[in-house]
C-alpha cells in the first residue's frame, strides 16, 4: 500500500510516495534496478500528468531523483500537473540549422588527417561538400562522387570520431536487413556503381580513374544514400513557419511512406530470404507493385504470411525520417526511415529469448520524450516487484492474449504506434503535447473501440483532414497493442485510398506546391504563395470521428501559422492575478509589470499607426500600402470546412514568426516564442520598437522574451484597432449587452483542461472567422 513520505515534498502539486516494500539488504544489481525503476516511474508520472508517483523501497526521494524530475516537468510548477499544452514546430524553426542550406562547409581538423577534401579511388573521385550533422559516434558528411562516365552522385559518409571505440559494422548490418526497400535509407557500395558503368559500356572511350579500391567498412565508415530535403523535422518546422497547409493527397502520401517504411522493417528481410524470384530483387516494394497491378488477394496474403522480424525502432522520430525526392511519388517527397542499430534498435525475436526483467525495464527509457510508447509509459509497471526479479514471460512473444497487456510488450506494433504519433504531429502541427493520456474512441466502422492517445485529431481544427486518415492514425495509437491495426491492414487501407485517386488535385498542382515549399528561406517567404485557386465542392466523406468536447474552433487555415497577436486579451484592462495555474503561464515568457506594459503597448500602437500612415502616403498607384497588404493577407486565408483543402503556403510578413531555436531545443523542454530575425531595412523600425520594449521591461536582449509583448511590438500597426474593440466591448458589457459574453479573443496560455472539455489549445491564438495572416 502506498504511503506518503515524511520528507517535505520538493515539487508543488507532485507527491512522492513509497510502496513500503523492504528487503534486508539490497544487492548491487537490486540497487541499480531500483534506481532505474524509480527514475523512469517518476519521469512517466510527470508525462502522464499524474500528481504523485510510487517509489520502490525508497522512503524519501534522492536529490538526484528530484533533480531528474524537475528537469522534466513540462508545466508551470505552480499549476496542476495535468494542465494541457502543445508546442508547434514553428517555434523550433531555424533557417540556418534546418533545411537545404544546413551544414558546415569546413572540414574539421580532426577528420582532415584521414579524409582529405579530394581523394581518388578506383573508378571515381570523391570531393568534400559539407557536414550534415554530428552525433555521439561521429559525423554525417556529404560528398560528391564523380565517375569515369562523367556522371556524379552525392553520397553521405558516416565517419566516426578519431579514436572512437564504437564499431559502425552493427549499424551497417541493420541497413543490410532492409536492402532494396525504397522507404528505408540504403547503404551504398560505390564499387558496384563503378563496375556497373564499366560493364554497361558507359565508360568506353573515356580514361580510367586509377586508385585504391574504396571499402568503407575498412575505414570504419559507412556510405549511405543522400536525402536532399533533410529530415521530417526540417519539413514540419519549415511548413509550420510558412503556414503551409497540406492537402489530403499530400497527407495520404506521407502516411503511405511511413506505413511502407515500417512494413519494410517488419517484412523485407523475410521476403528476401524467401527468394521468390531467384536472381531478382523481390521485397515489399515489388510485392506491393503486384497489388497495384490487380493481384490484391495473393500478394497481401503473402505479405501477411511472411515472418515478422519484430525489429523495434525505439528512436523512430522526426529527425530519423529523411526526406528525399522520387519521380514515382508524383511530385510528393518520399520519406525514408533512418538511423538503425545502436542502443535503440532491438530485434525482439532474439531479445525475447534472452532478456530478463531488467532488460525490459531499461527499455522503458525513450530516446526522445515527445515520442514515447504506452509500452514504456504504462502505469502497470508500478505493480511489478522489481526487487524480486519478476518473470520475463510477462513480456515476451507475439501472442498478446497472454502476459502483460501493455507494459513491456515491445514488437512491430510499437513501430505502428510511433508512426501514428508522427502522423498526428504532421496533421496537428504539434512537436510535443502534454499530458500523455488517452480517451475512448470507436473507429469509423463501429467495430473497434479502445483507448487512444491520438485524440487531438478529434478537434475541429483537424476537421478538414479526411475522416478515414484521422481514423487510422488514431487506431494506430490505441493503448493496447492488440487493438492496433496490423501491417497488412495498414498497407491495404493505403492502397485502397490510392486507387480512389484525388481528382480534386492534379499531380502538377502537387509538384508546384513542393517546388515552392523547397525554395531557400527568403525566396518567396515574404510574398507568400497560394496554389489551386478556388476550391471545388467537397467529396462525399465518411462520418467524422466523434468530436472531443471543447475542441478548438480554429480552422485548418490557421493551423501551423507562426504565433501572432491578432486581438488583445478580453481582460487586457485588468491587472493579472499572480499565476496559480498552468493556463496563466507560458514557458519561456517573462512576467513584467502590467501597468507599465499597458502604457508601453498604447505607445507602440500610436507609433505603429503613425508609421502606417506614412507608408500609405508614400504608396504610389503600382505600390499598395500596408492596409491593402493586410487586407489581401486576410482574404487569402479565408476558407471553410466544406471546401476541398488544397496544398498552399500562407503569407508571411517580415518581423513575424518564431525566434531562432537553439540546437538543444528539440531534446529539451518547451521553448518560448519570439520574433523572426531579419536584416531587411523595412523592419528597422520594428527592431527599434522591440529593443525599446526589452529595455522598459528590464530584460536582457535575447533572454526571457515575452511571447505576447514581442509579437505586439512586431504588429504595432494593428494594436490600436484591438484596443478600440476592447473598449467597445467593455462599454457594451457595462450596459448589459450580449457582447460581454465574448471570450477567447486572443490571450496566451497553454492548453487547459476544463470541466466542459478535454482541452483548449492556446499555444497559437485563434483568429476570427478562420482567416490567416
CSV table of C-alpha atoms in Angstrom, one decimal, residues 137-484:
chain,number,residue,atom,x,y,z
A,137,UNK,CA,29.5,8.4,-32.6
A,138,UNK,CA,30.9,10.8,-35.2
A,139,UNK,CA,29.9,12.9,-38.3
A,140,UNK,CA,27.5,12.5,-41.1
A,141,UNK,CA,29.3,14.1,-44.1
A,142,UNK,CA,28.2,14.9,-47.6
A,143,UNK,CA,30.5,14.1,-50.6
A,144,UNK,CA,30.2,14.1,-54.4
A,145,UNK,CA,31.4,11.0,-56.3
A,146,UNK,CA,32.5,11.8,-59.9
A,147,UNK,CA,32.6,8.6,-62.1
A,148,UNK,CA,34.5,7.8,-65.2
A,149,UNK,CA,31.5,8.3,-67.5
A,150,UNK,CA,31.1,11.9,-66.3
A,151,UNK,CA,28.2,11.4,-64.0
A,152,UNK,CA,28.1,12.4,-60.4
A,153,UNK,CA,26.3,11.2,-57.3
A,154,UNK,CA,26.0,12.8,-53.9
A,155,UNK,CA,26.5,10.4,-51.0
A,156,UNK,CA,26.6,10.5,-47.2
A,157,UNK,CA,29.5,9.0,-45.4
A,158,UNK,CA,29.2,8.4,-41.7
A,159,UNK,CA,32.6,8.9,-40.2
A,160,UNK,CA,33.4,8.1,-36.5
A,161,UNK,CA,35.3,10.5,-34.3
A,162,UNK,CA,39.0,9.7,-34.4
A,163,UNK,CA,39.7,7.2,-31.6
A,164,UNK,CA,36.1,6.4,-31.1
A,165,UNK,CA,35.5,2.9,-29.6
A,166,UNK,CA,32.3,2.3,-31.5
A,167,UNK,CA,32.0,0.0,-34.5
A,168,UNK,CA,29.9,1.0,-37.4
A,169,UNK,CA,29.5,-2.6,-38.6
A,170,UNK,CA,26.5,-3.1,-36.3
A,171,UNK,CA,24.6,-0.2,-38.0
A,172,UNK,CA,25.6,-1.4,-41.4
A,173,UNK,CA,24.2,-4.9,-40.6
A,174,UNK,CA,20.9,-3.3,-39.8
A,175,UNK,CA,20.8,-1.3,-43.0
A,176,UNK,CA,21.5,-4.5,-45.0
A,177,UNK,CA,18.5,-6.2,-43.4
A,178,UNK,CA,16.3,-3.8,-45.4
A,179,UNK,CA,18.3,-3.9,-48.7
A,180,UNK,CA,16.3,-2.8,-51.6
A,181,UNK,CA,13.5,-1.2,-49.6
A,182,UNK,CA,12.7,2.3,-51.0
A,183,UNK,CA,11.4,3.6,-47.8
A,184,UNK,CA,14.4,2.9,-45.6
A,185,UNK,CA,17.8,4.6,-46.1
A,186,UNK,CA,20.0,2.3,-48.2
A,187,UNK,CA,23.7,1.6,-47.6
A,188,UNK,CA,25.7,2.1,-50.8
A,189,UNK,CA,28.7,0.3,-52.3
A,190,UNK,CA,30.4,2.8,-54.6
A,191,UNK,CA,32.4,0.0,-56.2
A,192,UNK,CA,29.1,-1.5,-57.5
A,193,UNK,CA,28.4,1.7,-59.4
A,194,UNK,CA,31.9,1.6,-60.9
A,195,UNK,CA,31.5,-2.0,-62.0
A,196,UNK,CA,28.0,-1.4,-63.5
A,197,UNK,CA,29.2,1.6,-65.5
A,198,UNK,CA,32.2,-0.3,-66.8
A,199,UNK,CA,30.2,-3.4,-67.7
A,200,UNK,CA,27.5,-1.5,-69.4
A,201,UNK,CA,30.0,0.3,-71.7
A,202,UNK,CA,29.2,3.7,-70.3
A,203,UNK,CA,32.9,4.4,-69.8
A,204,UNK,CA,34.0,3.2,-73.3
A,205,UNK,CA,36.5,5.7,-74.8
A,206,UNK,CA,37.0,7.5,-71.6
A,207,UNK,CA,40.1,7.5,-69.5
A,208,UNK,CA,40.1,5.2,-66.4
A,209,UNK,CA,40.4,6.7,-62.9
A,210,UNK,CA,43.0,4.7,-61.1
A,211,UNK,CA,43.4,4.5,-57.4
A,212,UNK,CA,42.9,2.1,-54.4
A,213,UNK,CA,39.6,0.3,-54.1
A,214,UNK,CA,37.2,2.2,-51.8
A,215,UNK,CA,36.0,-0.1,-49.0
A,216,UNK,CA,34.1,2.0,-46.4
A,217,UNK,CA,34.0,-0.7,-43.6
A,218,UNK,CA,37.8,-1.0,-43.7
A,219,UNK,CA,37.8,2.7,-42.8
A,220,UNK,CA,35.2,2.1,-40.1
A,221,UNK,CA,32.8,4.3,-42.2
A,222,UNK,CA,29.5,3.7,-43.9
A,223,UNK,CA,28.3,5.1,-47.2
A,224,UNK,CA,24.5,6.0,-47.4
A,225,UNK,CA,22.2,7.4,-49.9
A,226,UNK,CA,21.6,11.2,-49.7
A,227,UNK,CA,18.2,12.7,-48.9
A,228,UNK,CA,18.3,16.2,-50.4
A,229,UNK,CA,15.5,17.7,-48.3
A,230,UNK,CA,16.8,16.9,-44.9
A,231,UNK,CA,14.6,15.2,-42.4
A,232,UNK,CA,10.9,15.2,-41.4
A,233,UNK,CA,11.6,17.7,-38.6
A,234,UNK,CA,13.0,20.1,-41.2
A,235,UNK,CA,9.9,19.7,-43.3
A,236,UNK,CA,7.5,20.2,-40.5
A,237,UNK,CA,9.3,23.1,-38.9
A,238,UNK,CA,9.6,25.0,-42.2
A,239,UNK,CA,6.0,24.2,-43.0
A,240,UNK,CA,4.7,25.4,-39.7
A,241,UNK,CA,6.8,28.6,-40.0
A,242,UNK,CA,5.5,29.3,-43.5
A,243,UNK,CA,1.9,28.4,-42.6
A,244,UNK,CA,1.8,25.6,-45.1
A,245,UNK,CA,-1.5,23.7,-45.4
A,246,UNK,CA,-1.1,20.1,-46.7
A,247,UNK,CA,-3.8,18.7,-48.9
A,248,UNK,CA,-5.4,15.4,-48.2
A,249,UNK,CA,-3.5,13.9,-51.1
A,250,UNK,CA,-0.2,15.1,-49.7
A,251,UNK,CA,-1.1,13.8,-46.2
A,252,UNK,CA,-2.1,10.4,-47.5
A,253,UNK,CA,1.1,10.0,-49.5
A,254,UNK,CA,3.3,11.0,-46.5
A,255,UNK,CA,1.3,8.5,-44.4
A,256,UNK,CA,1.8,5.7,-47.0
A,257,UNK,CA,5.6,6.4,-46.9
A,258,UNK,CA,5.6,5.8,-43.2
A,259,UNK,CA,3.5,2.7,-43.5
A,260,UNK,CA,5.7,1.2,-46.2
A,261,UNK,CA,8.8,2.1,-44.0
A,262,UNK,CA,7.6,0.0,-41.1
A,263,UNK,CA,6.3,-2.7,-43.4
A,264,UNK,CA,9.9,-2.9,-44.8
A,265,UNK,CA,11.3,-3.1,-41.3
A,266,UNK,CA,8.9,-5.8,-40.5
A,267,UNK,CA,8.9,-8.0,-43.7
A,268,UNK,CA,11.7,-7.0,-46.1
A,269,UNK,CA,14.3,-9.4,-44.7
A,270,UNK,CA,12.0,-12.4,-44.6
A,271,UNK,CA,10.7,-11.7,-48.1
A,272,UNK,CA,14.2,-11.5,-49.4
A,273,UNK,CA,15.1,-14.8,-47.8
A,274,UNK,CA,12.1,-16.5,-49.5
A,275,UNK,CA,13.8,-15.9,-52.8
A,276,UNK,CA,10.5,-15.7,-54.6
A,277,UNK,CA,12.2,-14.6,-57.9
A,278,UNK,CA,15.6,-16.3,-58.0
A,279,UNK,CA,18.3,-13.9,-59.1
A,280,UNK,CA,16.0,-10.8,-58.8
A,281,UNK,CA,15.2,-8.4,-56.0
A,282,UNK,CA,11.8,-9.2,-54.5
A,283,UNK,CA,10.8,-7.4,-51.4
A,284,UNK,CA,8.0,-5.2,-50.0
A,285,UNK,CA,8.1,-2.8,-52.9
A,286,UNK,CA,7.9,-5.5,-55.6
A,287,UNK,CA,5.1,-7.2,-53.7
A,288,UNK,CA,3.0,-4.0,-53.5
A,289,UNK,CA,3.6,-3.4,-57.2
A,290,UNK,CA,1.7,-6.6,-57.8
A,291,UNK,CA,-1.1,-5.3,-55.6
A,292,UNK,CA,-1.4,-2.1,-57.7
A,293,UNK,CA,-1.5,-4.2,-60.8
A,294,UNK,CA,-4.6,-6.1,-59.5
A,295,UNK,CA,-3.1,-9.1,-57.7
A,296,UNK,CA,-4.6,-7.9,-54.4
A,297,UNK,CA,-5.5,-11.2,-52.8
A,298,UNK,CA,-2.4,-13.4,-53.1
A,299,UNK,CA,0.0,-10.5,-52.7
A,300,UNK,CA,-1.5,-9.2,-49.5
A,301,UNK,CA,-1.8,-12.8,-48.3
A,302,UNK,CA,1.9,-13.3,-49.0
A,303,UNK,CA,2.7,-10.1,-47.1
A,304,UNK,CA,0.6,-11.1,-44.1
A,305,UNK,CA,2.1,-14.6,-44.1
A,306,UNK,CA,5.8,-13.5,-44.3
A,307,UNK,CA,7.6,-13.9,-40.9
A,308,UNK,CA,7.6,-10.7,-38.9
A,309,UNK,CA,11.1,-9.6,-37.8
A,310,UNK,CA,9.7,-7.6,-34.8
A,311,UNK,CA,12.6,-5.2,-35.2
A,312,UNK,CA,11.6,-2.3,-32.9
A,313,UNK,CA,12.9,1.2,-33.7
A,314,UNK,CA,12.6,3.0,-30.3
A,315,UNK,CA,14.2,6.1,-31.8
A,316,UNK,CA,11.6,6.5,-34.6
A,317,UNK,CA,11.1,10.2,-34.5
A,318,UNK,CA,11.2,13.2,-36.9
A,319,UNK,CA,14.9,13.6,-37.2
A,320,UNK,CA,15.3,9.9,-38.1
A,321,UNK,CA,12.9,10.1,-41.0
A,322,UNK,CA,14.7,11.5,-44.0
A,323,UNK,CA,13.0,13.4,-46.9
A,324,UNK,CA,14.1,12.8,-50.5
A,325,UNK,CA,12.7,13.2,-54.0
A,326,UNK,CA,11.4,10.3,-56.1
A,327,UNK,CA,9.7,10.6,-59.5
A,328,UNK,CA,7.4,7.7,-58.7
A,329,UNK,CA,5.8,9.9,-55.9
A,330,UNK,CA,4.2,12.2,-58.4
A,331,UNK,CA,5.8,15.3,-57.0
A,332,UNK,CA,5.4,14.4,-53.4
A,333,UNK,CA,8.5,13.9,-51.3
A,334,UNK,CA,9.5,10.4,-50.2
A,335,UNK,CA,10.1,9.5,-46.6
A,336,UNK,CA,12.8,7.1,-45.6
A,337,UNK,CA,13.3,5.6,-42.1
A,338,UNK,CA,16.9,6.1,-40.9
A,339,UNK,CA,19.4,5.6,-38.0
A,340,UNK,CA,19.3,1.9,-37.3
A,341,UNK,CA,21.4,-0.1,-34.8
A,342,UNK,CA,22.8,1.2,-31.6
A,343,UNK,CA,21.1,1.2,-28.2
A,344,UNK,CA,17.6,2.0,-29.5
A,345,UNK,CA,17.1,-0.7,-32.2
A,346,UNK,CA,16.2,-4.2,-31.0
A,347,UNK,CA,15.5,-7.5,-32.8
A,348,UNK,CA,12.8,-8.6,-30.4
A,349,UNK,CA,12.7,-12.2,-31.9
A,350,UNK,CA,16.2,-12.6,-30.5
A,351,UNK,CA,15.7,-10.5,-27.3
A,352,UNK,CA,12.6,-12.5,-26.3
A,353,UNK,CA,14.9,-15.5,-25.9
A,354,UNK,CA,17.4,-13.8,-23.6
A,355,UNK,CA,16.1,-10.7,-22.0
A,356,UNK,CA,15.3,-10.7,-18.3
A,357,UNK,CA,13.0,-8.3,-16.4
A,358,UNK,CA,15.7,-5.7,-16.0
A,359,UNK,CA,16.2,-5.5,-19.8
A,360,UNK,CA,12.5,-4.8,-20.4
A,361,UNK,CA,12.6,-2.2,-17.6
A,362,UNK,CA,15.7,-0.4,-19.1
A,363,UNK,CA,14.0,-0.3,-22.5
A,364,UNK,CA,11.4,2.0,-20.9
A,365,UNK,CA,13.7,4.9,-21.3
A,366,UNK,CA,12.7,6.7,-24.5
A,367,UNK,CA,15.3,8.4,-26.6
A,368,UNK,CA,13.0,11.5,-27.1
A,369,UNK,CA,10.2,12.4,-24.7
A,370,UNK,CA,8.0,13.6,-27.5
A,371,UNK,CA,8.0,10.1,-28.9
A,372,UNK,CA,7.2,7.6,-26.2
A,373,UNK,CA,5.2,4.4,-26.2
A,374,UNK,CA,2.3,3.2,-24.0
A,375,UNK,CA,4.5,0.1,-23.5
A,376,UNK,CA,7.0,2.4,-21.8
A,377,UNK,CA,4.7,4.8,-20.1
A,378,UNK,CA,2.1,2.4,-18.7
A,379,UNK,CA,1.4,2.8,-15.0
A,380,UNK,CA,1.2,-1.0,-14.9
A,381,UNK,CA,5.0,-1.0,-14.4
A,382,UNK,CA,4.5,0.2,-10.9
A,383,UNK,CA,2.8,-3.0,-9.9
A,384,UNK,CA,5.8,-5.2,-10.5
A,385,UNK,CA,8.0,-6.1,-7.6
A,386,UNK,CA,11.2,-5.3,-9.3
A,387,UNK,CA,13.4,-6.3,-6.4
A,388,UNK,CA,12.4,-9.9,-6.6
A,389,UNK,CA,13.0,-10.5,-10.3
A,390,UNK,CA,9.5,-10.7,-11.9
A,391,UNK,CA,9.2,-13.2,-14.7
A,392,UNK,CA,10.2,-12.0,-18.1
A,393,UNK,CA,7.5,-14.3,-19.5
A,394,UNK,CA,5.0,-11.4,-18.9
A,395,UNK,CA,6.6,-9.5,-21.8
A,396,UNK,CA,7.9,-11.9,-24.5
A,397,UNK,CA,6.3,-13.4,-27.6
A,398,UNK,CA,3.9,-12.2,-30.3
A,399,UNK,CA,0.9,-13.6,-28.6
A,400,UNK,CA,-0.8,-10.6,-27.0
A,401,UNK,CA,-3.5,-12.6,-25.3
A,402,UNK,CA,-1.2,-13.7,-22.6
A,403,UNK,CA,1.0,-11.9,-20.1
A,404,UNK,CA,1.1,-8.1,-19.8
A,405,UNK,CA,-1.4,-6.3,-22.0
A,406,UNK,CA,0.6,-3.1,-22.4
A,407,UNK,CA,3.7,-2.7,-20.2
A,408,UNK,CA,6.8,-4.1,-21.8
A,409,UNK,CA,5.1,-5.6,-24.8
A,410,UNK,CA,7.6,-4.4,-27.5
A,411,UNK,CA,7.1,-5.5,-31.0
A,412,UNK,CA,6.2,-4.4,-34.5
A,413,UNK,CA,3.0,-2.9,-33.0
A,414,UNK,CA,5.3,-0.4,-31.2
A,415,UNK,CA,6.6,0.9,-34.6
A,416,UNK,CA,3.0,1.2,-35.7
A,417,UNK,CA,2.2,3.4,-32.7
A,418,UNK,CA,5.2,5.6,-33.3
A,419,UNK,CA,4.3,6.3,-37.0
A,420,UNK,CA,0.8,7.1,-35.8
A,421,UNK,CA,2.2,9.6,-33.3
A,422,UNK,CA,4.4,11.1,-36.1
A,423,UNK,CA,1.4,11.5,-38.4
A,424,UNK,CA,-0.6,13.1,-35.7
A,425,UNK,CA,2.1,15.7,-35.4
A,426,UNK,CA,2.1,16.3,-39.2
A,427,UNK,CA,-1.6,16.9,-39.1
A,428,UNK,CA,-1.9,18.8,-35.9
A,429,UNK,CA,1.4,20.7,-36.1
A,430,UNK,CA,2.4,19.7,-32.6
A,431,UNK,CA,6.0,18.8,-31.8
A,432,UNK,CA,5.1,17.8,-28.3
A,433,UNK,CA,1.8,17.6,-26.4
A,434,UNK,CA,1.0,17.1,-22.7
A,435,UNK,CA,-0.3,15.1,-20.9
A,436,UNK,CA,0.3,11.7,-22.4
A,437,UNK,CA,-3.2,10.3,-21.7
A,438,UNK,CA,-6.0,8.6,-23.6
A,439,UNK,CA,-9.7,9.0,-24.4
A,440,UNK,CA,-12.2,6.4,-25.5
A,441,UNK,CA,-12.6,6.1,-29.3
A,442,UNK,CA,-14.6,3.9,-31.6
A,443,UNK,CA,-13.5,3.6,-35.2
A,444,UNK,CA,-15.5,4.8,-38.2
A,445,UNK,CA,-16.8,1.3,-38.9
A,446,UNK,CA,-18.0,1.0,-35.3
A,447,UNK,CA,-16.5,-2.4,-34.8
A,448,UNK,CA,-13.4,-1.5,-32.7
A,449,UNK,CA,-13.3,0.5,-29.5
A,450,UNK,CA,-10.4,1.3,-27.3
A,451,UNK,CA,-8.4,4.0,-25.5
A,452,UNK,CA,-6.4,6.2,-28.0
A,453,UNK,CA,-3.6,8.6,-27.5
A,454,UNK,CA,-4.4,10.3,-30.8
A,455,UNK,CA,-7.5,12.1,-29.5
A,456,UNK,CA,-6.2,15.6,-30.5
A,457,UNK,CA,-7.2,14.7,-34.1
A,458,UNK,CA,-10.9,14.8,-32.9
A,459,UNK,CA,-10.7,18.6,-32.6
A,460,UNK,CA,-12.3,21.0,-35.0
A,461,UNK,CA,-9.0,22.4,-36.3
A,462,UNK,CA,-8.3,19.0,-37.9
A,463,UNK,CA,-11.7,18.5,-39.3
A,464,UNK,CA,-10.7,19.3,-42.9
A,465,UNK,CA,-8.5,16.2,-42.9
A,466,UNK,CA,-10.2,13.1,-44.3
A,467,UNK,CA,-12.0,11.2,-41.6
A,468,UNK,CA,-10.5,7.9,-42.9
A,469,UNK,CA,-7.0,9.2,-42.4
A,470,UNK,CA,-7.7,10.6,-38.9
A,471,UNK,CA,-9.4,7.3,-38.0
A,472,UNK,CA,-6.4,5.1,-39.0
A,473,UNK,CA,-3.9,7.4,-37.2
A,474,UNK,CA,-6.0,7.3,-34.0
A,475,UNK,CA,-6.3,3.5,-34.3
A,476,UNK,CA,-2.5,3.2,-34.6
A,477,UNK,CA,-2.3,5.0,-31.2
A,478,UNK,CA,-4.6,2.6,-29.3
A,479,UNK,CA,-3.2,2.0,-25.9
A,480,UNK,CA,-3.3,-1.8,-26.1
A,481,UNK,CA,-1.0,-3.3,-28.8
A,482,UNK,CA,-3.6,-5.9,-29.6
A,483,UNK,CA,-6.1,-3.2,-30.6
A,484,UNK,CA,-3.8,-1.6,-33.2
